[in-house]
Tab-separated table of C-alpha atoms in Angstrom:
chain	number	residue	atom	x	y	z
A	1	UNK	CA	5.581	-60.883	33.776
A	2	UNK	CA	7.994	-58.165	33.462
A	3	UNK	CA	7.097	-54.474	32.442
A	4	UNK	CA	8.571	-53.309	29.233
A	5	UNK	CA	10.248	-49.818	29.692
A	6	UNK	CA	9.040	-47.404	26.662
A	7	UNK	CA	12.313	-45.119	27.015
A	8	UNK	CA	15.714	-46.296	24.929
A	9	UNK	CA	18.523	-47.143	26.867
A	10	UNK	CA	20.661	-44.644	27.967
A	11	UNK	CA	23.253	-43.013	25.593
A	12	UNK	CA	22.439	-45.252	22.655
A	13	UNK	CA	20.436	-42.869	20.650
A	14	UNK	CA	22.129	-39.944	21.488
A	15	UNK	CA	20.835	-37.025	23.390
A	16	UNK	CA	17.031	-36.258	24.411
A	17	UNK	CA	15.503	-33.004	23.524
A	18	UNK	CA	16.761	-30.404	26.081
A	19	UNK	CA	14.321	-28.436	27.625
A	20	UNK	CA	16.200	-25.463	28.132
A	21	UNK	CA	17.451	-25.429	24.194
A	22	UNK	CA	13.657	-25.911	23.608
A	23	UNK	CA	12.558	-22.782	26.177
A	24	UNK	CA	15.139	-20.692	24.433
A	25	UNK	CA	14.285	-21.377	20.768
A	26	UNK	CA	10.592	-20.579	21.973
A	27	UNK	CA	11.905	-17.332	23.246
A	28	UNK	CA	13.645	-16.263	20.036
A	29	UNK	CA	10.806	-16.954	18.195
A	30	UNK	CA	8.638	-14.843	20.114
A	31	UNK	CA	11.297	-11.918	19.761
A	32	UNK	CA	11.651	-12.264	16.330
A	33	UNK	CA	7.804	-12.303	15.971
A	34	UNK	CA	7.353	-9.229	17.882
A	35	UNK	CA	9.581	-7.352	15.990
A	36	UNK	CA	8.244	-8.541	12.513
A	37	UNK	CA	5.163	-7.452	13.927
A	38	UNK	CA	6.358	-3.876	15.337
A	39	UNK	CA	8.057	-3.441	11.710
A	40	UNK	CA	4.782	-4.244	9.672
A	41	UNK	CA	3.031	-1.512	11.656
A	42	UNK	CA	5.485	1.061	11.255
A	43	UNK	CA	5.460	0.766	7.669
A	44	UNK	CA	1.735	0.585	7.866
A	45	UNK	CA	1.269	3.549	9.655
A	46	UNK	CA	3.700	5.533	7.833
A	47	UNK	CA	1.965	4.341	4.357
A	48	UNK	CA	-1.645	5.030	5.617
A	49	UNK	CA	-1.240	7.680	8.293
A	50	UNK	CA	1.215	9.790	6.609
A	51	UNK	CA	-0.193	9.935	3.583
A	52	UNK	CA	-1.985	13.247	3.567
A	53	UNK	CA	-3.425	13.690	0.468
A	54	UNK	CA	-5.371	10.878	-1.483
A	55	UNK	CA	-8.573	11.136	-4.397
A	56	UNK	CA	-10.583	8.671	-6.378
A	57	UNK	CA	-11.888	8.954	-9.759
A	58	UNK	CA	-15.520	9.389	-9.584
A	59	UNK	CA	-16.138	9.208	-13.019
A	60	UNK	CA	-14.628	10.329	-16.851
A	61	UNK	CA	-15.745	11.476	-19.993
A	62	UNK	CA	-13.356	10.497	-22.952
A	63	UNK	CA	-13.206	13.236	-25.837
A	64	UNK	CA	-11.112	13.278	-28.990
A	65	UNK	CA	-7.928	15.135	-27.729
A	66	UNK	CA	-8.904	15.162	-23.910
A	67	UNK	CA	-10.536	12.961	-20.919
A	68	UNK	CA	-12.504	15.163	-18.212
A	69	UNK	CA	-12.007	13.816	-14.927
A	70	UNK	CA	-13.714	14.280	-12.452
A	71	UNK	CA	-11.557	13.752	-9.233
A	72	UNK	CA	-12.809	13.716	-5.075
A	73	UNK	CA	-9.497	15.065	-3.233
A	74	UNK	CA	-9.030	14.450	0.336
A	75	UNK	CA	-6.510	15.922	2.365
A	76	UNK	CA	-5.466	17.475	5.903
A	77	UNK	CA	-6.294	20.980	5.887
A	78	UNK	CA	-3.650	23.326	4.496
A	79	UNK	CA	-1.791	20.534	2.954
A	80	UNK	CA	-0.624	20.851	-0.787
A	81	UNK	CA	-0.211	18.102	-2.781
A	82	UNK	CA	-0.586	16.313	-6.117
A	83	UNK	CA	-2.468	13.817	-8.213
A	84	UNK	CA	-0.842	12.035	-10.754
A	85	UNK	CA	-3.472	11.066	-13.790
A	86	UNK	CA	-3.103	9.338	-16.964
A	87	UNK	CA	-5.281	7.845	-19.736
A	88	UNK	CA	-4.501	4.940	-22.175
A	89	UNK	CA	-6.170	3.925	-25.744
A	90	UNK	CA	-7.753	1.098	-26.435
A	91	UNK	CA	-4.745	-0.597	-27.481
A	92	UNK	CA	-3.166	0.227	-23.847
A	93	UNK	CA	-1.138	2.666	-25.340
A	94	UNK	CA	-0.359	5.698	-22.822
A	95	UNK	CA	-1.461	8.675	-24.572
A	96	UNK	CA	-1.661	11.300	-21.403
A	97	UNK	CA	-0.016	12.061	-18.338
A	98	UNK	CA	-0.513	14.768	-15.813
A	99	UNK	CA	-0.097	16.482	-12.203
A	100	UNK	CA	-3.130	18.301	-11.027
A	101	UNK	CA	-1.985	20.326	-7.784
A	102	UNK	CA	-4.463	20.789	-5.194
A	103	UNK	CA	-4.105	23.801	-2.288
A	104	UNK	CA	-5.988	25.589	0.050
A	105	UNK	CA	-7.623	24.776	3.501
A	106	UNK	CA	-10.467	22.628	1.862
A	107	UNK	CA	-10.278	18.996	3.047
A	108	UNK	CA	-12.475	17.527	0.605
A	109	UNK	CA	-12.220	18.783	-3.382
A	110	UNK	CA	-14.910	17.769	-5.961
A	111	UNK	CA	-12.887	18.851	-9.191
A	112	UNK	CA	-13.193	18.440	-12.833
A	113	UNK	CA	-9.804	18.352	-14.144
A	114	UNK	CA	-9.066	18.395	-17.865
A	115	UNK	CA	-6.353	15.718	-19.427
A	116	UNK	CA	-5.127	16.583	-22.750
A	117	UNK	CA	-4.193	13.278	-24.796
A	118	UNK	CA	-2.353	12.623	-28.263
A	119	UNK	CA	-5.170	10.302	-29.176
A	120	UNK	CA	-8.808	9.147	-28.002
A	121	UNK	CA	-7.906	7.873	-24.488
A	122	UNK	CA	-10.305	5.224	-22.863
A	123	UNK	CA	-9.162	5.132	-19.790
A	124	UNK	CA	-8.880	7.596	-16.802
A	125	UNK	CA	-6.508	5.813	-13.742
A	126	UNK	CA	-5.216	7.746	-10.715
A	127	UNK	CA	-1.618	6.947	-10.008
A	128	UNK	CA	-1.326	8.114	-7.254
A	129	UNK	CA	-1.600	11.552	-4.803
A	130	UNK	CA	2.031	13.025	-2.803
A	131	UNK	CA	2.081	15.751	-0.444
A	132	UNK	CA	4.535	18.662	-0.680
């Protein structure tokens, strides 16, 4: 009995996979992966690490022409900035928006601010905080 070869005849079906080309593709893919990871890390650091002021809405109380918003602000000592708060009516229309400044050396500030509205507001939403 003769043994059957599992390889195709030479030159019949084109070139076989080139090991050097495979290695080059792996290196290029690795380099691109590392660059992508570095880019994501860079933007993440600047988004989270460089944000010197942040806040959250603890509670709010809506009255006829205003919304009293209890904000808890965290910031770096000596940093100054402002937070933007808005209120919407029951229909979803914006009825009030204002910026509230936070200065001083405190790193944590609990403050109740009053957002004046054009109609009765049903929400108090923190849109964001920005350092000067």
